[in-house]
Amino acid sequence: MDLIVKNGTIVTASDSYVADIGIKDSKVQTIGNLTPDNGSRIIDASEKFVLPGFIDAHVHLSLPFSGTISADSFETGTRAAAAGGVTTVVDFAIQAKGSSLKDAIKSRKAEADGEVFVDYSLHGGITDWNASTRQEISEIIKDGISSFKMFMIYKSEGWLTTDPVLIDALEVTKKLGGMIQVHAESVDLLDSLIAKHHTQEEMEKHGAWLHVITRPNIIEAEAIQRAITWAEYTGGHLFIVHMSTGEGADLVKAARARGVNVIAETGPQYLILNEDVFKGDNGHYFATCPQIKSEADGQRLWAGLRDGSVQTIGTDTCTFNTEQKNMWNGDFTKIPFGLPGTELMMPLLYNDGVRTGKISLNKMVELGSTNPAKVFGMYPQKGSLNIGADADLVVFDPEINLTVDYRKMETNCDWSPFQDKQLQGYPYLTIVRGKVVGKEGKCVGEKGYGKFVKRGFSGNFL
Ligand code: URP
Ligand code: ZN
Ligand code: ZN
C-alpha cells in the first residue's frame, strides 16, 4: 500500500466505524485492520473522522458576469477547495449566443487544465438551443458531460431560456441520459418589480434591501412550479439549483411524491444566513441570486434536507471582491451577484448542521458527497469509500476551533459572508486520489494535479 489512513472513524452516507483505509495507486484498495508494508506512508487519524471528499457541484470560477469576472479562478477556487475538504468541483461551460456548446466546453477545459489543485468536471450551460445544439448533446454526454444548466432569468446576460425550449431540452436529454438544471426565478414578474422599484428615491431609501423587495418568495416558487410541470409533462430529469425558499422545498417534495424526476440543491448561504444581511452598511456584498431569504426559509430547507425533499448541497461559488461589489454605487441592479463558498462548505455544514443536531454526520456526507456523485454520474468513483473508488478523502478534526477570517483563507476574496463566525470542526487533511492536497486549512497540493472527471448519466438516481 502507498498510504494507510489509520484508526480513523470512517463515516459514509450509511455507516460509521473505526478502521484503517489502505490506498494503492490512487484508489481505495482495502479497509480493515491493516499492517503496513515496508514503505507505506501512515497517517494517524485517531480521534478524527475520515469522510469521502466533498463534491461542490456548483461553482463559477472566472465567470464573466454582471460586467466583471468572478474573482476566484480555477487556480484560487480549487486551492480553496483543497483547503476546505472539497475534492471535486463542477463548474459550468456556458455557451455564447451563436456559438456551439462544444466550443464552450473546449475552452472551459483549456482554462481549467493545468490550473486545478483538485479534480473537476463541467456542466454545460445552454443559452442558444438550436438544431445544432440539439444535435451536439448526444456526443457531449458520451464525452462525460451529462447535465446542462438553463436559466429562467438573466435577459441582459443573453442567457434567458423559454418554456418551449426547456420542454424540448428535457425531452431530448431524457432520451440520452442527461439532466436539465434550472435557475428558477420568474423573469417577467422579477423584471416588472425591478422596473417598479428602480427609482432614485427608492434606492436612496432602501439601498441593498431593494434586492429583497424585488424578489419575494413567489419569484422562485412560481418558476420551480413551472419547471416541475414541464418535467412532469415530459418525464425528463430536472435539477433545481441553488434553491432558497421553503416553498421550493415543499414543491419538490410534493412532485417527488407524484413520481416526478426532480432533485434539488441548496447551499450554506440559504441555510445559515438570513435576509438581515442586506440591512448593514455592506449589505450589497451579500447580493446573490436568488437572494438569501428569511430565517423561516432556512429552517424549512433544513427540514427538507432531513426528510429527503432536498437532496444535495452546492455552494454556487461566484466570488466578487469588495471593489467589484462596490461597482453598484447604490444601484441594486448593478451589484455583481454571487458569493465565495467552497472553502467553508464542509465546516459550515458540520458546525451549523451536525453540531446543532439538525442533521447527522452520515447525512452531511450524503448531501455533500454521495448524492452529488450519484445524481451527476460520478458514483462510486467519487462520493464513496468503496474498494476501487478514487482515494478522495478528508480527515476531519471535530475538535479544531477557529474564527473565520478571509485573510487566512485560500479564496481570492477580501471579505467573507461568515467573517468572525466561530466554527468547531475543520478538515485536517484533504486527499485527492491518494495525494494530500490540503492541510490544516491551507492548500498544499500541486497546480495542475486535478483531472477532468468524465461523468456517466445524470438523473434522479436517489
Ligand atoms: O448570483 C449568482 N448566483 N451568480 C452566479 C450565477 C448563477 O445564477 O448561479
Ligand atoms: Zn443560477
Ligand atoms: Zn450558479
Short mmCIF file of C-alpha atoms and ligand atoms in Angstrom, two decimals:
data_model
loop_
_atom_site.label_atom_id
_atom_site.label_comp_id
_atom_site.label_asym_id
_atom_site.label_seq_id
_atom_site.Cartn_x
_atom_site.Cartn_y
_atom_site.Cartn_z
CA MET A 1 0.00 0.00 0.00
CA ASP A 2 1.19 3.54 -0.71
CA LEU A 3 -0.72 5.11 2.15
CA ILE A 4 -2.66 3.91 5.17
CA VAL A 5 -5.04 6.23 7.00
CA LYS A 6 -5.07 4.58 10.41
CA ASN A 7 -7.55 4.39 13.26
CA GLY A 8 -9.98 7.00 12.00
CA THR A 9 -13.75 6.81 12.37
CA ILE A 10 -14.84 6.18 8.81
CA VAL A 11 -18.11 7.94 8.07
CA THR A 12 -20.04 7.27 4.88
CA ALA A 13 -23.61 8.15 3.96
CA SER A 14 -24.76 4.95 5.65
CA ASP A 15 -22.12 3.80 8.19
CA SER A 16 -19.71 4.90 10.89
CA TYR A 17 -16.98 2.57 12.17
CA VAL A 18 -13.33 2.63 13.22
CA ALA A 19 -10.94 1.09 10.68
CA ASP A 20 -7.88 1.73 8.53
CA ILE A 21 -8.06 2.65 4.85
CA GLY A 22 -5.34 1.32 2.56
CA ILE A 23 -4.62 3.30 -0.61
CA LYS A 24 -2.72 1.97 -3.60
CA ASP A 25 -2.26 3.60 -7.00
CA SER A 26 -4.64 6.44 -6.09
CA LYS A 27 -7.54 4.09 -5.26
CA VAL A 28 -9.05 2.73 -2.07
CA GLN A 29 -7.55 -0.76 -2.00
CA THR A 30 -8.72 -2.17 1.27
CA ILE A 31 -10.42 -1.29 4.56
CA GLY A 32 -9.80 -3.14 7.83
CA ASN A 33 -7.17 -3.58 10.50
CA LEU A 34 -4.13 -3.13 8.29
CA THR A 35 -0.48 -3.93 8.77
CA PRO A 36 1.73 -1.50 6.87
CA ASP A 37 4.04 -2.84 4.13
CA ASN A 38 7.58 -1.64 4.01
CA GLY A 39 7.43 1.90 2.68
CA SER A 40 3.72 2.59 3.25
CA ARG A 41 3.13 6.09 4.46
CA ILE A 42 0.96 6.23 7.59
CA ILE A 43 -1.47 8.99 8.55
CA ASP A 44 -2.79 8.74 12.08
CA ALA A 45 -6.50 9.61 12.08
CA SER A 46 -7.25 8.65 15.71
CA GLU A 47 -9.99 10.82 17.23
CA LYS A 48 -10.82 12.10 13.76
CA PHE A 49 -13.42 11.33 11.12
CA VAL A 50 -12.49 10.00 7.70
CA LEU A 51 -15.07 11.05 5.10
CA PRO A 52 -15.36 10.78 1.33
CA GLY A 53 -14.23 14.14 -0.09
CA PHE A 54 -16.95 16.68 -0.73
CA ILE A 55 -18.12 17.44 -4.23
CA ASP A 56 -19.08 21.06 -4.81
CA ALA A 57 -21.17 20.58 -7.92
CA HIS A 58 -21.92 24.28 -8.32
CA VAL A 59 -19.04 26.72 -8.79
CA HIS A 60 -18.42 29.59 -11.21
CA LEU A 61 -14.68 30.22 -11.45
CA SER A 62 -13.53 33.19 -13.54
CA LEU A 63 -17.09 33.68 -14.76
CA PRO A 64 -17.66 36.75 -16.93
CA PHE A 65 -20.83 38.04 -15.27
CA SER A 66 -22.52 41.29 -14.20
CA GLY A 67 -19.99 43.30 -16.20
CA THR A 68 -16.95 41.82 -14.45
CA ILE A 69 -15.26 38.44 -13.92
CA SER A 70 -15.70 36.40 -10.77
CA ALA A 71 -12.59 36.72 -8.63
CA ASP A 72 -11.82 33.09 -7.86
CA SER A 73 -10.07 31.48 -10.81
CA PHE A 74 -9.63 27.77 -11.44
CA GLU A 75 -6.38 28.15 -9.52
CA THR A 76 -7.61 30.01 -6.42
CA GLY A 77 -11.04 28.37 -6.41
CA THR A 78 -9.51 24.90 -6.31
CA ARG A 79 -6.89 25.97 -3.76
CA ALA A 80 -9.90 26.93 -1.63
CA ALA A 81 -11.47 23.53 -2.34
CA ALA A 82 -8.29 21.69 -1.29
CA ALA A 83 -8.12 23.67 1.96
CA GLY A 84 -11.78 23.01 2.75
CA GLY A 85 -12.25 19.28 2.16
CA VAL A 86 -13.68 19.53 -1.36
CA THR A 87 -12.01 17.04 -3.68
CA THR A 88 -14.06 17.68 -6.83
CA VAL A 89 -15.69 20.85 -8.13
CA VAL A 90 -18.10 21.13 -11.04
CA ASP A 91 -18.08 24.40 -12.97
CA PHE A 92 -20.19 25.48 -15.94
CA ALA A 93 -19.24 25.85 -19.61
CA ILE A 94 -21.77 28.45 -20.71
CA GLN A 95 -22.46 28.63 -24.42
CA ALA A 96 -22.06 32.02 -26.08
CA LYS A 97 -25.00 33.01 -28.29
CA GLY A 98 -24.35 31.94 -31.86
CA SER A 99 -21.58 29.52 -30.82
CA SER A 100 -21.63 25.85 -30.11
CA LEU A 101 -21.81 24.31 -26.66
CA LYS A 102 -18.92 22.05 -27.60
CA ASP A 103 -16.72 25.10 -28.19
CA ALA A 104 -17.67 26.47 -24.77
CA ILE A 105 -16.70 23.15 -23.18
CA LYS A 106 -13.44 23.01 -25.07
CA SER A 107 -12.39 26.48 -23.99
CA ARG A 108 -13.51 25.99 -20.39
CA LYS A 109 -11.44 22.79 -20.21
CA ALA A 110 -8.46 24.67 -21.60
CA GLU A 111 -8.90 27.26 -18.84
CA ALA A 112 -9.04 24.61 -16.12
CA ASP A 113 -6.43 22.07 -17.22
CA GLY A 114 -3.04 22.79 -15.73
CA GLU A 115 -4.56 25.15 -13.15
CA VAL A 116 -6.59 22.98 -10.82
CA PHE A 117 -5.50 21.54 -7.47
CA VAL A 118 -8.45 19.14 -7.13
CA ASP A 119 -10.47 17.16 -9.66
CA TYR A 120 -13.10 18.97 -11.66
CA SER A 121 -15.91 18.43 -14.11
CA LEU A 122 -18.20 20.68 -16.09
CA HIS A 123 -21.91 21.15 -16.60
CA GLY A 124 -22.98 22.58 -19.93
CA GLY A 125 -24.77 25.94 -19.84
CA ILE A 126 -27.33 26.15 -22.63
CA THR A 127 -28.17 29.64 -23.86
CA ASP A 128 -28.78 29.01 -27.56
CA TRP A 129 -30.97 25.98 -28.16
CA ASN A 130 -30.99 25.46 -31.89
CA ALA A 131 -30.81 22.47 -34.24
CA SER A 132 -27.07 22.13 -33.90
CA THR A 133 -27.06 22.44 -30.09
CA ARG A 134 -29.80 19.82 -30.01
CA GLN A 135 -27.57 17.55 -32.06
CA GLU A 136 -24.40 18.16 -30.09
CA ILE A 137 -25.92 16.97 -26.83
CA SER A 138 -25.59 13.26 -27.55
CA GLU A 139 -21.86 13.47 -28.20
CA ILE A 140 -21.32 15.79 -25.24
CA ILE A 141 -22.99 13.26 -22.93
CA LYS A 142 -20.85 10.47 -24.38
CA ASP A 143 -17.81 12.64 -23.66
CA GLY A 144 -18.75 12.80 -19.98
CA ILE A 145 -20.86 15.91 -19.50
CA SER A 146 -24.43 14.89 -18.78
CA SER A 147 -26.01 17.87 -17.00
CA PHE A 148 -26.97 21.21 -18.51
CA LYS A 149 -27.96 24.41 -16.79
CA MET A 150 -30.67 26.61 -18.29
CA PHE A 151 -31.62 30.00 -16.96
CA MET A 152 -35.19 31.18 -16.40
CA ILE A 153 -33.80 34.74 -15.85
CA TYR A 154 -30.78 36.82 -16.94
CA LYS A 155 -32.11 38.52 -20.08
CA SER A 156 -29.28 41.05 -20.03
CA GLU A 157 -26.62 38.32 -19.97
CA GLY A 158 -28.31 36.76 -23.01
CA TRP A 159 -28.89 33.53 -21.06
CA LEU A 160 -32.68 33.53 -20.71
CA THR A 161 -34.48 30.41 -21.87
CA THR A 162 -38.18 29.99 -22.71
CA ASP A 163 -40.69 27.35 -21.69
CA PRO A 164 -40.85 25.56 -25.09
CA VAL A 165 -37.05 25.35 -25.16
CA LEU A 166 -36.97 23.97 -21.63
CA ILE A 167 -39.57 21.38 -22.56
CA ASP A 168 -37.66 20.31 -25.65
CA ALA A 169 -34.36 20.14 -23.77
CA LEU A 170 -35.95 17.97 -21.05
CA GLU A 171 -37.29 15.65 -23.75
CA VAL A 172 -34.01 15.40 -25.64
CA THR A 173 -31.80 14.87 -22.58
CA LYS A 174 -34.17 12.32 -21.08
CA LYS A 175 -33.61 10.00 -24.04
CA LEU A 176 -29.82 10.38 -23.80
CA GLY A 177 -29.24 10.03 -20.04
CA GLY A 178 -28.88 13.73 -19.33
CA MET A 179 -30.45 16.14 -16.88
CA ILE A 180 -31.53 19.77 -17.07
CA GLN A 181 -30.60 22.07 -14.20
CA VAL A 182 -32.65 25.22 -13.89
CA HIS A 183 -32.00 28.57 -12.32
CA ALA A 184 -35.62 29.02 -11.29
CA GLU A 185 -36.76 32.61 -10.94
CA SER A 186 -39.77 34.08 -12.66
CA VAL A 187 -38.40 36.56 -15.16
CA ASP A 188 -41.45 38.64 -16.07
CA LEU A 189 -42.58 39.23 -12.51
CA LEU A 190 -39.00 39.90 -11.42
CA ASP A 191 -38.35 42.38 -14.20
CA SER A 192 -41.61 44.19 -13.52
CA LEU A 193 -40.80 44.51 -9.81
CA ILE A 194 -37.30 45.72 -10.60
CA ALA A 195 -38.69 48.33 -13.02
CA LYS A 196 -41.21 49.47 -10.42
CA HIS A 197 -38.63 49.97 -7.69
CA HIS A 198 -35.70 51.16 -9.76
CA THR A 199 -36.07 54.85 -8.86
CA GLN A 200 -33.58 57.23 -7.28
CA GLU A 201 -35.93 57.86 -4.39
CA GLU A 202 -36.36 54.16 -3.54
CA MET A 203 -32.66 53.42 -3.98
CA GLU A 204 -31.75 56.18 -1.56
CA LYS A 205 -34.38 54.98 0.89
CA HIS A 206 -33.80 51.18 0.76
CA GLY A 207 -30.30 50.56 -0.64
CA ALA A 208 -29.44 46.85 -0.94
CA TRP A 209 -32.75 45.95 0.71
CA LEU A 210 -34.34 46.51 -2.71
CA HIS A 211 -32.79 43.18 -3.69
CA VAL A 212 -35.15 41.64 -1.13
CA ILE A 213 -38.15 43.79 -2.03
CA THR A 214 -37.93 42.83 -5.70
CA ARG A 215 -37.55 39.09 -5.10
CA PRO A 216 -40.44 37.88 -2.93
CA ASN A 217 -40.53 34.08 -2.49
CA ILE A 218 -43.15 33.74 -5.21
CA ILE A 219 -40.47 34.64 -7.78
CA GLU A 220 -38.64 31.40 -7.09
CA ALA A 221 -41.71 29.31 -6.24
CA GLU A 222 -43.56 30.11 -9.47
CA ALA A 223 -40.55 29.23 -11.60
CA ILE A 224 -39.91 25.98 -9.71
CA GLN A 225 -43.56 25.04 -10.08
CA ARG A 226 -43.40 25.72 -13.82
CA ALA A 227 -40.18 23.76 -14.32
CA ILE A 228 -41.65 20.85 -12.37
CA THR A 229 -44.74 20.98 -14.59
CA TRP A 230 -42.51 20.61 -17.65
CA ALA A 231 -40.56 17.75 -16.06
CA GLU A 232 -43.82 16.01 -15.18
CA TYR A 233 -45.16 16.52 -18.70
CA THR A 234 -42.01 15.25 -20.44
CA GLY A 235 -40.74 12.69 -17.92
CA GLY A 236 -37.38 14.47 -18.19
CA HIS A 237 -34.86 14.75 -15.37
CA LEU A 238 -34.83 18.13 -13.65
CA PHE A 239 -32.43 19.60 -11.09
CA ILE A 240 -33.30 22.79 -9.23
CA VAL A 241 -30.06 24.63 -8.49
CA HIS A 242 -29.45 26.94 -5.51
CA MET A 243 -32.97 26.58 -4.05
CA SER A 244 -33.56 29.31 -1.49
CA THR A 245 -37.19 29.08 -0.35
CA GLY A 246 -39.28 26.90 1.91
CA GLU A 247 -41.96 26.91 -0.79
CA GLY A 248 -39.42 25.36 -3.15
CA ALA A 249 -38.74 22.52 -0.73
CA ASP A 250 -42.48 21.84 -0.42
CA LEU A 251 -42.98 21.86 -4.20
CA VAL A 252 -40.10 19.44 -4.79
CA LYS A 253 -41.34 17.15 -2.04
CA ALA A 254 -44.85 17.02 -3.48
CA ALA A 255 -43.55 16.49 -7.02
CA ARG A 256 -41.27 13.63 -5.98
CA ALA A 257 -44.20 12.02 -4.17
CA ARG A 258 -46.04 12.06 -7.53
CA GLY A 259 -43.04 10.40 -9.19
CA VAL A 260 -41.59 13.45 -10.94
CA ASN A 261 -37.85 13.16 -11.62
CA VAL A 262 -36.75 16.22 -9.75
CA ILE A 263 -33.74 16.80 -7.50
CA ALA A 264 -32.99 19.98 -5.54
CA GLU A 265 -29.83 21.63 -4.27
CA THR A 266 -29.49 24.29 -1.62
CA GLY A 267 -26.42 26.00 -0.19
CA PRO A 268 -24.94 27.09 3.16
CA GLN A 269 -25.84 30.74 2.50
CA TYR A 270 -29.56 29.88 2.45
CA LEU A 271 -29.33 27.60 5.49
CA ILE A 272 -27.22 29.72 7.80
CA LEU A 273 -27.63 33.38 6.85
CA ASN A 274 -30.86 35.30 6.57
CA GLU A 275 -32.08 38.44 4.81
CA ASP A 276 -30.95 40.71 7.66
CA VAL A 277 -27.51 40.67 5.99
CA PHE A 278 -28.87 43.17 3.45
CA LYS A 279 -29.60 45.72 6.17
CA GLY A 280 -25.99 46.50 7.11
CA ASP A 281 -23.72 49.13 5.52
CA ASN A 282 -22.20 46.42 3.34
CA GLY A 283 -25.49 44.70 2.62
CA HIS A 284 -24.73 44.77 -1.09
CA TYR A 285 -21.75 42.42 -0.59
CA PHE A 286 -24.26 39.64 0.17
CA ALA A 287 -26.28 40.04 -3.02
CA THR A 288 -26.54 36.73 -4.76
CA CYS A 289 -29.13 35.30 -7.00
CA PRO A 290 -31.56 34.06 -5.79
CA GLN A 291 -31.07 36.21 -2.71
CA ILE A 292 -30.76 34.95 0.84
CA LYS A 293 -34.23 34.57 2.32
CA SER A 294 -35.72 34.55 5.84
CA GLU A 295 -34.76 32.56 8.90
CA ALA A 296 -38.01 30.59 8.42
CA ASP A 297 -36.98 29.63 4.87
CA GLY A 298 -33.65 28.41 6.22
CA GLN A 299 -35.46 26.24 8.77
CA ARG A 300 -37.74 24.78 6.09
CA LEU A 301 -34.71 23.99 3.93
CA TRP A 302 -33.00 22.22 6.84
CA ALA A 303 -36.21 20.22 7.33
CA GLY A 304 -36.19 19.41 3.60
CA LEU A 305 -32.61 18.13 3.85
CA ARG A 306 -33.60 15.92 6.78
CA ASP A 307 -36.68 14.42 5.17
CA GLY A 308 -35.09 13.90 1.75
CA SER A 309 -37.02 16.53 -0.17
CA VAL A 310 -33.78 18.50 -0.76
CA GLN A 311 -31.01 16.14 -1.78
CA THR A 312 -27.74 17.97 -2.37
CA ILE A 313 -25.64 20.87 -1.14
CA GLY A 314 -23.66 23.02 -3.57
CA THR A 315 -22.22 26.44 -2.86
CA ASP A 316 -22.87 28.40 -6.08
CA THR A 317 -19.44 29.92 -5.52
CA CYS A 318 -19.20 33.07 -7.61
CA THR A 319 -16.73 35.26 -5.76
CA PHE A 320 -16.66 39.02 -6.07
CA ASN A 321 -14.30 41.15 -4.00
CA THR A 322 -15.27 44.43 -2.36
CA GLU A 323 -14.04 46.55 -5.27
CA GLN A 324 -16.28 44.59 -7.63
CA LYS A 325 -19.24 44.70 -5.24
CA ASN A 326 -18.77 48.45 -4.81
CA MET A 327 -19.36 48.92 -8.53
CA TRP A 328 -23.04 49.08 -7.61
CA ASN A 329 -22.74 52.73 -6.46
CA GLY A 330 -26.07 52.50 -4.71
CA ASP A 331 -27.94 50.90 -7.63
CA PHE A 332 -29.22 47.43 -6.66
CA THR A 333 -29.47 46.38 -10.32
CA LYS A 334 -25.70 46.79 -10.76
CA ILE A 335 -24.39 44.60 -7.94
CA PRO A 336 -22.32 41.65 -9.18
CA PHE A 337 -24.35 38.72 -7.87
CA GLY A 338 -22.52 35.94 -6.08
CA LEU A 339 -20.58 34.85 -3.01
CA PRO A 340 -17.45 32.88 -2.17
CA GLY A 341 -18.41 29.44 -0.80
CA THR A 342 -16.45 26.23 -1.45
CA GLU A 343 -13.80 26.61 1.24
CA LEU A 344 -16.29 26.75 4.11
CA MET A 345 -18.87 24.31 2.72
CA MET A 346 -17.82 21.36 4.86
CA PRO A 347 -17.00 23.21 8.13
CA LEU A 348 -20.24 25.20 7.98
CA LEU A 349 -22.35 22.11 7.43
CA TYR A 350 -20.60 20.41 10.30
CA ASN A 351 -20.77 23.37 12.68
CA ASP A 352 -24.30 24.55 11.92
CA GLY A 353 -25.81 21.25 10.81
CA VAL A 354 -24.20 18.36 12.65
CA ARG A 355 -23.15 20.04 15.89
CA THR A 356 -26.60 21.58 16.38
CA GLY A 357 -28.29 18.22 15.72
CA LYS A 358 -30.08 19.44 12.57
CA ILE A 359 -28.51 16.64 10.52
CA SER A 360 -26.40 13.59 11.30
CA LEU A 361 -22.80 13.26 10.17
CA ASN A 362 -23.89 10.49 7.77
CA LYS A 363 -26.47 12.86 6.31
CA MET A 364 -23.80 15.52 5.87
CA VAL A 365 -21.74 13.03 3.82
CA GLU A 366 -24.80 12.08 1.78
CA LEU A 367 -25.65 15.72 0.96
CA GLY A 368 -22.15 16.99 0.25
CA SER A 369 -20.59 13.97 -1.38
CA THR A 370 -22.57 10.81 -2.11
CA ASN A 371 -25.74 12.34 -3.53
CA PRO A 372 -23.99 14.81 -5.86
CA ALA A 373 -21.83 11.91 -7.08
CA LYS A 374 -24.92 9.76 -7.74
CA VAL A 375 -27.01 12.48 -9.36
CA PHE A 376 -24.20 13.71 -11.63
CA GLY A 377 -22.88 10.33 -12.75
CA MET A 378 -19.68 10.10 -10.69
CA TYR A 379 -20.65 7.36 -8.23
CA PRO A 380 -18.95 5.17 -6.94
CA GLN A 381 -15.68 6.53 -8.38
CA LYS A 382 -16.41 9.69 -6.37
CA GLY A 383 -18.66 10.16 -3.34
CA SER A 384 -17.81 6.80 -1.78
CA LEU A 385 -15.02 4.97 0.02
CA ASN A 386 -15.83 1.70 -1.73
CA ILE A 387 -12.95 -0.57 -2.68
CA GLY A 388 -11.75 0.64 -6.08
CA ALA A 389 -13.06 4.20 -5.64
CA ASP A 390 -10.75 7.15 -6.13
CA ALA A 391 -9.00 7.74 -2.82
CA ASP A 392 -10.61 11.16 -2.32
CA LEU A 393 -10.98 11.59 1.38
CA VAL A 394 -10.96 14.06 4.19
CA VAL A 395 -9.52 13.55 7.64
CA PHE A 396 -11.80 15.83 9.63
CA ASP A 397 -10.92 17.05 13.11
CA PRO A 398 -14.07 17.72 15.14
CA GLU A 399 -12.06 19.45 17.88
CA ILE A 400 -10.45 22.25 15.89
CA ASN A 401 -11.83 25.66 16.93
CA LEU A 402 -11.38 28.64 14.70
CA THR A 403 -12.74 32.05 13.85
CA VAL A 404 -13.46 32.66 10.16
CA ASP A 405 -11.10 35.23 8.74
CA TYR A 406 -10.87 35.81 4.99
CA ARG A 407 -7.22 36.91 5.47
CA LYS A 408 -6.27 33.35 6.40
CA MET A 409 -8.24 31.64 3.66
CA GLU A 410 -7.28 30.47 0.18
CA THR A 411 -10.23 32.02 -1.62
CA ASN A 412 -9.33 35.16 -3.55
CA CYS A 413 -11.70 37.39 -1.66
CA ASP A 414 -11.11 40.36 0.62
CA TRP A 415 -14.21 39.74 2.71
CA SER A 416 -16.25 36.74 3.87
CA PRO A 417 -20.01 36.33 4.33
CA PHE A 418 -19.07 34.43 7.51
CA GLN A 419 -16.30 36.76 8.78
CA ASP A 420 -15.69 36.33 12.56
CA LYS A 421 -18.01 33.35 12.85
CA GLN A 422 -16.79 30.79 15.39
CA LEU A 423 -16.51 27.28 13.99
CA GLN A 424 -15.80 23.97 15.64
CA GLY A 425 -14.57 21.20 13.36
CA TYR A 426 -12.41 21.64 10.26
CA PRO A 427 -10.74 19.45 7.65
CA TYR A 428 -7.31 18.44 8.92
CA LEU A 429 -6.24 16.80 5.64
CA THR A 430 -7.76 16.72 2.18
CA ILE A 431 -6.63 13.85 -0.02
CA VAL A 432 -7.31 13.64 -3.77
CA ARG A 433 -6.57 10.31 -5.45
CA GLY A 434 -4.21 9.37 -2.62
CA LYS A 435 -2.29 12.64 -2.53
CA VAL A 436 -2.55 15.18 0.29
CA VAL A 437 -3.65 18.49 -1.27
CA GLY A 438 -4.91 20.32 1.82
CA LYS A 439 -3.57 20.51 5.36
CA GLU A 440 -4.89 22.44 8.35
CA GLY A 441 -6.81 24.97 6.30
CA LYS A 442 -4.14 25.51 3.63
CA CYS A 443 -3.68 24.17 0.14
CA VAL A 444 -0.51 22.08 -0.04
CA GLY A 445 -1.22 20.48 -3.41
CA GLU A 446 0.27 20.90 -6.82
CA LYS A 447 -1.13 23.14 -9.51
CA GLY A 448 -2.35 21.05 -12.43
CA TYR A 449 -2.73 17.86 -10.38
CA GLY A 450 -6.53 17.96 -10.69
CA LYS A 451 -8.03 15.96 -13.54
CA PHE A 452 -11.21 16.28 -15.56
CA VAL A 453 -13.81 13.77 -14.34
CA LYS A 454 -15.66 12.15 -17.20
CA ARG A 455 -19.15 11.50 -15.92
CA GLY A 456 -21.80 8.90 -16.66
CA PHE A 457 -25.52 9.60 -16.88
CA SER A 458 -27.10 12.28 -14.71
CA GLY A 459 -30.57 11.98 -13.27
CA ASN A 460 -32.90 11.20 -10.44
CA PHE A 461 -30.97 8.21 -9.15
CA LEU A 462 -31.86 8.66 -5.48
O1 URP B 1 -25.67 35.15 -8.06
C1 URP B 1 -25.22 34.14 -8.57
N1 URP B 1 -25.64 33.00 -8.11
N2 URP B 1 -24.31 34.21 -9.55
C2 URP B 1 -23.86 33.14 -10.34
C3 URP B 1 -24.77 32.80 -11.48
C4 URP B 1 -25.89 31.89 -11.06
O2 URP B 1 -27.04 32.20 -11.30
O3 URP B 1 -25.66 30.83 -10.50
ZN ZN B 2 -28.06 30.38 -11.15
ZN ZN B 3 -24.68 29.37 -10.04
#
